[in-house]
């Protein structure tokens, strides 16, 4: 199975931005990248070389064909009403504050020792930043065990902050000190009588930019394989979360949220450049669905998708699949790892968003005359 998913290559064969120094922590020694294809890439991925010469008649035919195609496309677009496929209409993709940057995905081993987990996450963030990461993503439930029994014990009052939320206090301090953006995985949050599975986003000034409460709770039952009912202890969030940061507009989802394409479609319609999903898929669904869902969300919405899982602990009550990954807007796996602890450093290049949307102009080809996606929150706010 390992060979089918990815191939381990030594750091001496990696590009410079993937190479770790000899003093690097063990977290970053095992970075996995999908191998280069053995055969040439499909012709539609290669740039089209200009023709050396054309006759005047062929030039005239080409111009005529282009005019006809443009008129036909315009007529069809008008009839299909692509702008009506999103209600309210989709927002234009904003110009990001940076074109290229490095992202760090910290796949961490999680123990029952909360103080150790917080210190360990701090070190991983510092290591990722030292390797050039301007955005760091942590796993789902990184400060304690993933279990219904543990959620109430490890829960923090994020709004109160300080000693009431040592996990987010650390994230705030580190983001400000290192001048990086952090999508802080997720932790159990206590708010009044409710518990939530919550992700916090901190800006380079250490301020809390956004807080996403997991919208879709992980309630599944696969007989003989896995049963988990998050709703026994957790309450579902009530709002999609998209936030403007110094590394672009980011949509946030947590684990099971990735299964619901409508949420990703809303983020795409709100102009997201990237969706981050801290998640902990399991040994049953992970091999089948984890990479598939990431590539689907990225491909359908023509944006980047980044995921971060805890490292696998075979002795834990809940065993995570691992395989934290970055996927590009064409559905290509840009970087991934196996199940051990690791820090992945990879480049995000937003110029590819416009390129792929030009290659496949899906925004102009939707059938608003046949279907619509309604963003209830945006619609109600108008």
Short mmCIF file of C-alpha atoms in Angstrom, two decimals:
data_model
loop_
_atom_site.label_atom_id
_atom_site.label_comp_id
_atom_site.label_asym_id
_atom_site.label_seq_id
_atom_site.Cartn_x
_atom_site.Cartn_y
_atom_site.Cartn_z
CA UNK A 1 0.00 0.00 0.00
CA UNK A 2 2.83 2.37 0.87
CA UNK A 3 4.33 2.02 -2.60
CA UNK A 4 0.94 2.68 -4.16
CA UNK A 5 0.54 5.97 -2.35
CA UNK A 6 3.95 7.55 -2.51
CA UNK A 7 7.64 6.89 -2.91
CA UNK A 8 10.25 7.89 -0.37
CA UNK A 9 13.18 9.71 -1.86
CA UNK A 10 16.32 10.81 -0.11
CA UNK A 11 16.80 14.45 0.76
CA UNK A 12 19.82 14.69 -1.53
CA UNK A 13 17.42 14.37 -4.48
CA UNK A 14 15.02 17.00 -3.17
CA UNK A 15 14.96 20.61 -4.30
CA UNK A 16 16.79 22.96 -1.90
CA UNK A 17 13.61 24.12 -0.15
CA UNK A 18 12.82 20.51 0.83
CA UNK A 19 16.25 19.68 2.25
CA UNK A 20 16.75 19.63 5.99
CA UNK A 21 20.05 20.42 7.64
CA UNK A 22 21.92 17.73 9.52
CA UNK A 23 20.78 19.33 12.77
CA UNK A 24 17.09 19.17 11.84
CA UNK A 25 14.71 17.57 14.32
CA UNK A 26 13.46 14.04 13.68
CA UNK A 27 10.08 15.54 12.84
CA UNK A 28 11.32 16.78 9.48
CA UNK A 29 13.49 13.89 8.36
CA UNK A 30 10.80 11.95 6.53
CA UNK A 31 9.21 14.08 3.83
CA UNK A 32 7.41 12.18 1.09
CA UNK A 33 6.78 13.46 -2.38
CA UNK A 34 4.93 11.77 -5.17
CA UNK A 35 7.53 10.69 -7.71
CA UNK A 36 7.95 12.28 -11.09
CA UNK A 37 6.01 10.40 -13.78
CA UNK A 38 8.03 7.84 -15.70
CA UNK A 39 6.46 8.93 -18.96
CA UNK A 40 6.13 12.48 -20.34
CA UNK A 41 3.21 14.47 -18.90
CA UNK A 42 0.00 14.66 -20.92
CA UNK A 43 0.20 17.10 -23.80
CA UNK A 44 -2.50 19.34 -22.32
CA UNK A 45 -0.21 20.14 -19.37
CA UNK A 46 2.65 21.26 -21.60
CA UNK A 47 2.91 24.84 -22.90
CA UNK A 48 1.89 25.28 -26.52
CA UNK A 49 4.85 26.32 -28.65
CA UNK A 50 4.21 29.07 -31.22
CA UNK A 51 3.94 27.92 -34.82
CA UNK A 52 7.00 28.72 -36.94
CA UNK A 53 5.05 29.79 -39.98
CA UNK A 54 1.55 29.88 -41.32
CA UNK A 55 0.08 30.72 -44.69
CA UNK A 56 -2.12 33.77 -45.01
CA UNK A 57 -5.12 31.56 -45.67
CA UNK A 58 -4.56 29.55 -42.51
CA UNK A 59 -4.16 32.75 -40.51
CA UNK A 60 -7.44 34.04 -41.84
CA UNK A 61 -9.14 30.75 -41.05
CA UNK A 62 -7.72 30.79 -37.53
CA UNK A 63 -8.97 34.32 -36.87
CA UNK A 64 -12.38 33.48 -38.27
CA UNK A 65 -12.55 30.35 -36.13
CA UNK A 66 -11.59 32.30 -33.00
CA UNK A 67 -14.26 34.92 -33.65
CA UNK A 68 -16.87 32.23 -34.25
CA UNK A 69 -15.83 30.35 -31.09
CA UNK A 70 -15.88 33.53 -28.99
CA UNK A 71 -19.34 34.47 -30.24
CA UNK A 72 -20.61 30.94 -29.69
CA UNK A 73 -19.16 30.80 -26.18
CA UNK A 74 -20.65 34.19 -25.33
CA UNK A 75 -24.06 33.13 -26.60
CA UNK A 76 -23.97 29.85 -24.72
CA UNK A 77 -22.76 31.54 -21.52
CA UNK A 78 -25.64 33.97 -21.73
CA UNK A 79 -28.12 31.13 -22.16
CA UNK A 80 -26.62 29.01 -19.39
CA UNK A 81 -26.45 31.91 -16.88
CA UNK A 82 -23.24 30.73 -15.14
CA UNK A 83 -23.33 33.68 -12.73
CA UNK A 84 -26.68 32.43 -11.43
CA UNK A 85 -25.17 29.08 -10.38
CA UNK A 86 -24.04 30.75 -7.14
CA UNK A 87 -26.47 32.68 -4.94
CA UNK A 88 -25.37 35.34 -4.20
CA UNK A 89 -23.05 35.50 -7.25
CA UNK A 90 -19.52 34.26 -6.69
CA UNK A 91 -16.99 36.86 -5.61
CA UNK A 92 -14.00 37.47 -7.88
CA UNK A 93 -10.75 35.89 -6.76
CA UNK A 94 -8.97 38.60 -4.76
CA UNK A 95 -5.38 39.55 -5.48
CA UNK A 96 -3.38 37.75 -2.78
CA UNK A 97 -0.85 39.68 -0.69
CA UNK A 98 1.85 37.22 -1.83
CA UNK A 99 2.19 35.14 -4.99
CA UNK A 100 4.43 32.44 -3.57
CA UNK A 101 5.13 31.28 -0.05
CA UNK A 102 6.07 28.18 1.91
CA UNK A 103 3.60 26.25 4.02
CA UNK A 104 4.55 23.96 6.89
CA UNK A 105 2.40 20.95 7.80
CA UNK A 106 3.31 19.65 11.27
CA UNK A 107 2.26 16.01 11.66
CA UNK A 108 2.67 15.55 15.42
CA UNK A 109 2.61 12.63 17.83
CA UNK A 110 -0.04 13.33 20.47
CA UNK A 111 0.11 11.97 24.04
CA UNK A 112 -2.01 12.20 27.17
CA UNK A 113 0.40 14.83 28.57
CA UNK A 114 -1.11 18.19 27.64
CA UNK A 115 1.89 20.29 28.69
CA UNK A 116 4.18 18.06 26.64
CA UNK A 117 1.88 18.33 23.61
CA UNK A 118 1.89 22.14 23.80
CA UNK A 119 5.68 22.31 24.13
CA UNK A 120 6.08 19.80 21.30
CA UNK A 121 3.79 21.79 18.99
CA UNK A 122 5.70 24.98 19.81
CA UNK A 123 8.98 23.33 18.79
CA UNK A 124 7.49 22.00 15.57
CA UNK A 125 6.15 25.45 14.62
CA UNK A 126 9.56 26.98 15.32
CA UNK A 127 11.25 24.32 13.17
CA UNK A 128 8.84 24.92 10.30
CA UNK A 129 9.35 28.69 10.49
CA UNK A 130 13.12 28.22 10.54
CA UNK A 131 12.77 26.38 7.22
CA UNK A 132 10.92 29.32 5.70
CA UNK A 133 7.26 28.51 6.37
CA UNK A 134 5.09 31.63 6.43
CA UNK A 135 1.96 29.58 7.14
CA UNK A 136 1.95 26.65 9.58
CA UNK A 137 -0.87 24.13 9.93
CA UNK A 138 -1.30 21.83 12.97
CA UNK A 139 -3.37 18.62 13.26
CA UNK A 140 -6.89 18.08 14.53
CA UNK A 141 -7.03 17.68 18.36
CA UNK A 142 -3.28 18.07 18.86
CA UNK A 143 -3.23 18.90 22.59
CA UNK A 144 -4.77 15.64 23.87
CA UNK A 145 -6.21 12.26 22.89
CA UNK A 146 -9.01 12.11 20.35
CA UNK A 147 -11.86 10.55 22.34
CA UNK A 148 -15.23 11.50 23.78
CA UNK A 149 -13.86 10.84 27.25
CA UNK A 150 -10.94 13.22 26.69
CA UNK A 151 -12.75 16.15 25.07
CA UNK A 152 -14.23 17.50 28.35
CA UNK A 153 -10.93 17.00 30.22
CA UNK A 154 -8.73 18.81 27.70
CA UNK A 155 -11.25 21.49 26.65
CA UNK A 156 -10.23 25.15 26.96
CA UNK A 157 -12.11 28.44 27.17
CA UNK A 158 -10.66 30.08 24.08
CA UNK A 159 -12.59 33.32 24.50
CA UNK A 160 -11.23 33.77 28.02
CA UNK A 161 -7.67 33.10 26.83
CA UNK A 162 -4.60 33.23 29.06
CA UNK A 163 -4.43 30.44 31.64
CA UNK A 164 -7.91 29.29 30.60
CA UNK A 165 -6.54 28.41 27.15
CA UNK A 166 -2.82 27.57 27.30
CA UNK A 167 -2.89 25.99 23.84
CA UNK A 168 -4.10 29.12 22.05
CA UNK A 169 -1.96 31.35 24.27
CA UNK A 170 1.06 29.50 22.92
CA UNK A 171 -0.14 29.86 19.32
CA UNK A 172 -0.67 33.60 19.79
CA UNK A 173 2.77 34.12 21.32
CA UNK A 174 4.60 32.08 18.66
CA UNK A 175 2.80 33.64 15.69
CA UNK A 176 3.66 37.13 16.93
CA UNK A 177 7.27 36.29 17.79
CA UNK A 178 7.97 34.53 14.49
CA UNK A 179 5.77 36.82 12.37
CA UNK A 180 3.94 33.91 10.76
CA UNK A 181 0.32 32.91 10.20
CA UNK A 182 -0.84 29.82 12.10
CA UNK A 183 -3.90 27.67 11.44
CA UNK A 184 -3.84 26.01 14.84
CA UNK A 185 -5.23 22.60 13.98
CA UNK A 186 -8.06 22.08 16.41
CA UNK A 187 -8.64 21.63 20.13
CA UNK A 188 -11.69 20.94 22.26
CA UNK A 189 -13.30 24.26 23.19
CA UNK A 190 -15.55 24.87 26.17
CA UNK A 191 -18.11 27.65 25.76
CA UNK A 192 -20.83 27.78 28.41
CA UNK A 193 -22.44 24.38 28.58
CA UNK A 194 -21.20 23.33 25.16
CA UNK A 195 -18.06 21.68 23.81
CA UNK A 196 -16.82 22.30 20.27
CA UNK A 197 -14.05 20.97 18.03
CA UNK A 198 -12.47 24.32 17.19
CA UNK A 199 -9.71 25.65 14.94
CA UNK A 200 -8.12 29.05 15.61
CA UNK A 201 -6.28 31.18 13.06
CA UNK A 202 -3.64 33.60 14.33
CA UNK A 203 -2.09 36.43 12.32
CA UNK A 204 1.48 37.64 12.28
CA UNK A 205 0.65 40.11 15.07
CA UNK A 206 -0.47 37.28 17.35
CA UNK A 207 -4.14 38.27 17.19
CA UNK A 208 -6.94 35.76 16.74
CA UNK A 209 -8.20 36.27 13.18
CA UNK A 210 -10.88 33.59 13.08
CA UNK A 211 -12.34 30.67 14.97
CA UNK A 212 -13.95 27.75 13.14
CA UNK A 213 -16.13 25.29 15.00
CA UNK A 214 -16.43 21.95 13.22
CA UNK A 215 -19.69 22.08 11.29
CA UNK A 216 -20.19 18.41 10.45
CA UNK A 217 -19.76 16.12 13.45
CA UNK A 218 -18.08 12.75 12.98
CA UNK A 219 -20.93 10.32 13.66
CA UNK A 220 -20.27 7.06 11.82
CA UNK A 221 -20.85 3.35 12.29
CA UNK A 222 -19.05 0.83 10.08
CA UNK A 223 -19.78 -2.55 11.73
CA UNK A 224 -16.66 -4.51 12.55
CA UNK A 225 -14.44 -1.54 11.65
CA UNK A 226 -15.11 1.71 13.47
CA UNK A 227 -17.86 3.45 15.39
CA UNK A 228 -17.46 7.00 16.66
CA UNK A 229 -20.18 9.44 17.68
CA UNK A 230 -18.77 12.94 18.22
CA UNK A 231 -22.22 14.29 18.97
CA UNK A 232 -22.18 12.40 22.31
CA UNK A 233 -20.01 15.22 23.67
CA UNK A 234 -19.56 17.89 20.98
CA UNK A 235 -21.88 20.51 19.53
CA UNK A 236 -21.79 21.35 15.82
CA UNK A 237 -20.61 24.77 14.67
CA UNK A 238 -23.05 27.05 12.90
CA UNK A 239 -20.94 28.99 10.43
CA UNK A 240 -18.50 28.56 7.54
CA UNK A 241 -15.20 30.29 8.24
CA UNK A 242 -13.12 32.19 5.70
CA UNK A 243 -10.41 34.62 6.68
CA UNK A 244 -8.08 37.07 4.96
CA UNK A 245 -4.48 36.61 6.08
CA UNK A 246 -1.03 37.77 5.01
CA UNK A 247 -0.77 34.60 2.90
CA UNK A 248 -4.12 34.87 1.19
CA UNK A 249 -7.79 34.16 1.74
CA UNK A 250 -8.20 30.86 3.60
CA UNK A 251 -11.27 28.71 4.18
CA UNK A 252 -11.25 26.44 7.24
CA UNK A 253 -12.74 22.99 7.69
CA UNK A 254 -12.05 20.27 10.25
CA UNK A 255 -11.72 16.60 9.26
CA UNK A 256 -15.27 15.40 8.53
CA UNK A 257 -16.06 18.83 7.01
CA UNK A 258 -13.98 17.77 3.98
CA UNK A 259 -16.63 15.22 3.00
CA UNK A 260 -19.17 17.94 2.27
CA UNK A 261 -18.37 19.53 -1.07
CA UNK A 262 -20.95 22.27 -0.50
CA UNK A 263 -18.76 23.86 2.17
CA UNK A 264 -15.74 23.90 -0.13
CA UNK A 265 -17.91 25.30 -2.93
CA UNK A 266 -19.02 28.13 -0.64
CA UNK A 267 -15.38 28.90 0.15
CA UNK A 268 -14.57 28.88 -3.56
CA UNK A 269 -17.46 31.27 -4.25
CA UNK A 270 -16.19 33.55 -1.48
CA UNK A 271 -12.82 33.85 -3.21
CA UNK A 272 -10.67 31.44 -1.20
CA UNK A 273 -7.16 30.77 -2.46
CA UNK A 274 -6.62 27.87 -0.08
CA UNK A 275 -8.68 25.59 2.18
CA UNK A 276 -7.02 24.15 5.29
CA UNK A 277 -8.41 20.97 6.82
CA UNK A 278 -6.79 19.75 10.03
CA UNK A 279 -8.05 16.19 10.25
CA UNK A 280 -7.59 12.75 11.77
CA UNK A 281 -8.96 10.17 9.37
CA UNK A 282 -8.81 6.61 10.65
CA UNK A 283 -7.41 3.30 9.44
CA UNK A 284 -10.69 2.33 7.76
CA UNK A 285 -11.58 5.46 5.79
CA UNK A 286 -8.08 6.93 5.52
CA UNK A 287 -6.65 4.57 2.90
CA UNK A 288 -9.76 4.90 0.73
CA UNK A 289 -10.89 8.50 1.09
CA UNK A 290 -8.27 10.84 2.60
CA UNK A 291 -6.29 11.72 -0.52
CA UNK A 292 -9.31 11.25 -2.78
CA UNK A 293 -11.33 13.89 -0.93
CA UNK A 294 -8.47 16.38 -0.83
CA UNK A 295 -7.88 16.10 -4.55
CA UNK A 296 -11.61 16.32 -5.26
CA UNK A 297 -12.08 19.50 -3.21
CA UNK A 298 -9.03 21.11 -4.86
CA UNK A 299 -9.97 20.06 -8.39
CA UNK A 300 -13.65 20.96 -8.20
CA UNK A 301 -12.94 24.44 -6.85
CA UNK A 302 -9.60 25.06 -8.59
CA UNK A 303 -7.76 26.11 -5.44
CA UNK A 304 -5.16 24.73 -3.00
CA UNK A 305 -6.04 22.27 -0.25
CA UNK A 306 -3.78 21.59 2.74
CA UNK A 307 -4.40 18.93 5.37
CA UNK A 308 -2.63 18.02 8.59
CA UNK A 309 -3.13 14.84 10.61
CA UNK A 310 -1.71 13.63 13.90
CA UNK A 311 1.02 11.02 13.55
CA UNK A 312 -0.14 7.43 13.92
CA UNK A 313 -0.10 5.80 17.35
CA UNK A 314 -1.04 2.14 16.95
CA UNK A 315 -1.65 1.87 20.69
CA UNK A 316 -4.12 4.74 20.91
CA UNK A 317 -7.86 4.30 21.31
CA UNK A 318 -8.31 6.13 18.00
CA UNK A 319 -5.61 5.39 15.41
CA UNK A 320 -5.00 8.19 12.89
CA UNK A 321 -4.12 7.51 9.26
CA UNK A 322 -1.55 10.32 8.97
CA UNK A 323 -0.49 11.32 5.44
CA UNK A 324 -0.64 15.12 5.79
CA UNK A 325 -0.75 16.58 2.28
CA UNK A 326 -0.70 19.66 0.06
CA UNK A 327 -2.76 19.49 -3.15
CA UNK A 328 -2.64 22.01 -6.01
CA UNK A 329 -5.52 23.51 -8.02
CA UNK A 330 -5.23 20.87 -10.74
CA UNK A 331 -5.65 18.07 -8.21
CA UNK A 332 -1.94 17.32 -8.17
CA UNK A 333 -0.37 16.06 -4.92
CA UNK A 334 2.50 18.48 -4.35
CA UNK A 335 3.81 17.07 -1.08
CA UNK A 336 2.81 14.38 1.39
CA UNK A 337 4.20 12.07 4.04
CA UNK A 338 3.52 8.67 5.58
CA UNK A 339 2.24 8.10 9.12
CA UNK A 340 5.25 8.98 11.30
CA UNK A 341 5.96 12.38 12.80
CA UNK A 342 7.13 14.79 10.10
CA UNK A 343 7.20 18.42 9.06
CA UNK A 344 6.39 19.00 5.41
CA UNK A 345 7.64 22.23 3.84
CA UNK A 346 6.16 22.95 0.42
CA UNK A 347 5.61 25.92 -1.88
CA UNK A 348 2.23 27.42 -2.69
CA UNK A 349 2.15 29.37 -5.98
CA UNK A 350 -1.07 31.34 -6.40
CA UNK A 351 -0.26 32.22 -10.01
CA UNK A 352 -1.39 28.68 -10.83
CA UNK A 353 -4.95 29.50 -9.77
CA UNK A 354 -5.57 31.83 -12.71
CA UNK A 355 -3.65 29.52 -15.05
CA UNK A 356 -5.78 26.49 -14.22
CA UNK A 357 -8.98 28.51 -14.31
CA UNK A 358 -7.99 29.63 -17.79
CA UNK A 359 -7.15 26.07 -18.84
CA UNK A 360 -10.53 24.86 -17.56
CA UNK A 361 -12.93 27.84 -17.47
CA UNK A 362 -15.46 26.15 -15.19
CA UNK A 363 -16.69 29.44 -13.74
CA UNK A 364 -17.99 30.44 -17.17
CA UNK A 365 -19.44 27.02 -17.96
CA UNK A 366 -21.73 26.42 -15.00
CA UNK A 367 -25.43 25.92 -15.70
CA UNK A 368 -27.20 28.49 -13.58
CA UNK A 369 -30.29 27.70 -15.61
CA UNK A 370 -30.27 24.17 -14.15
CA UNK A 371 -28.80 24.37 -10.64
CA UNK A 372 -27.76 26.78 -7.89
CA UNK A 373 -25.69 26.68 -4.72
CA UNK A 374 -27.10 29.03 -2.09
CA UNK A 375 -24.71 30.55 0.49
CA UNK A 376 -27.35 31.09 3.18
CA UNK A 377 -25.09 33.16 5.43
CA UNK A 378 -24.11 35.62 2.67
CA UNK A 379 -27.66 35.78 1.36
CA UNK A 380 -29.07 36.61 4.79
CA UNK A 381 -26.45 39.27 5.40
CA UNK A 382 -27.44 41.28 2.34
#
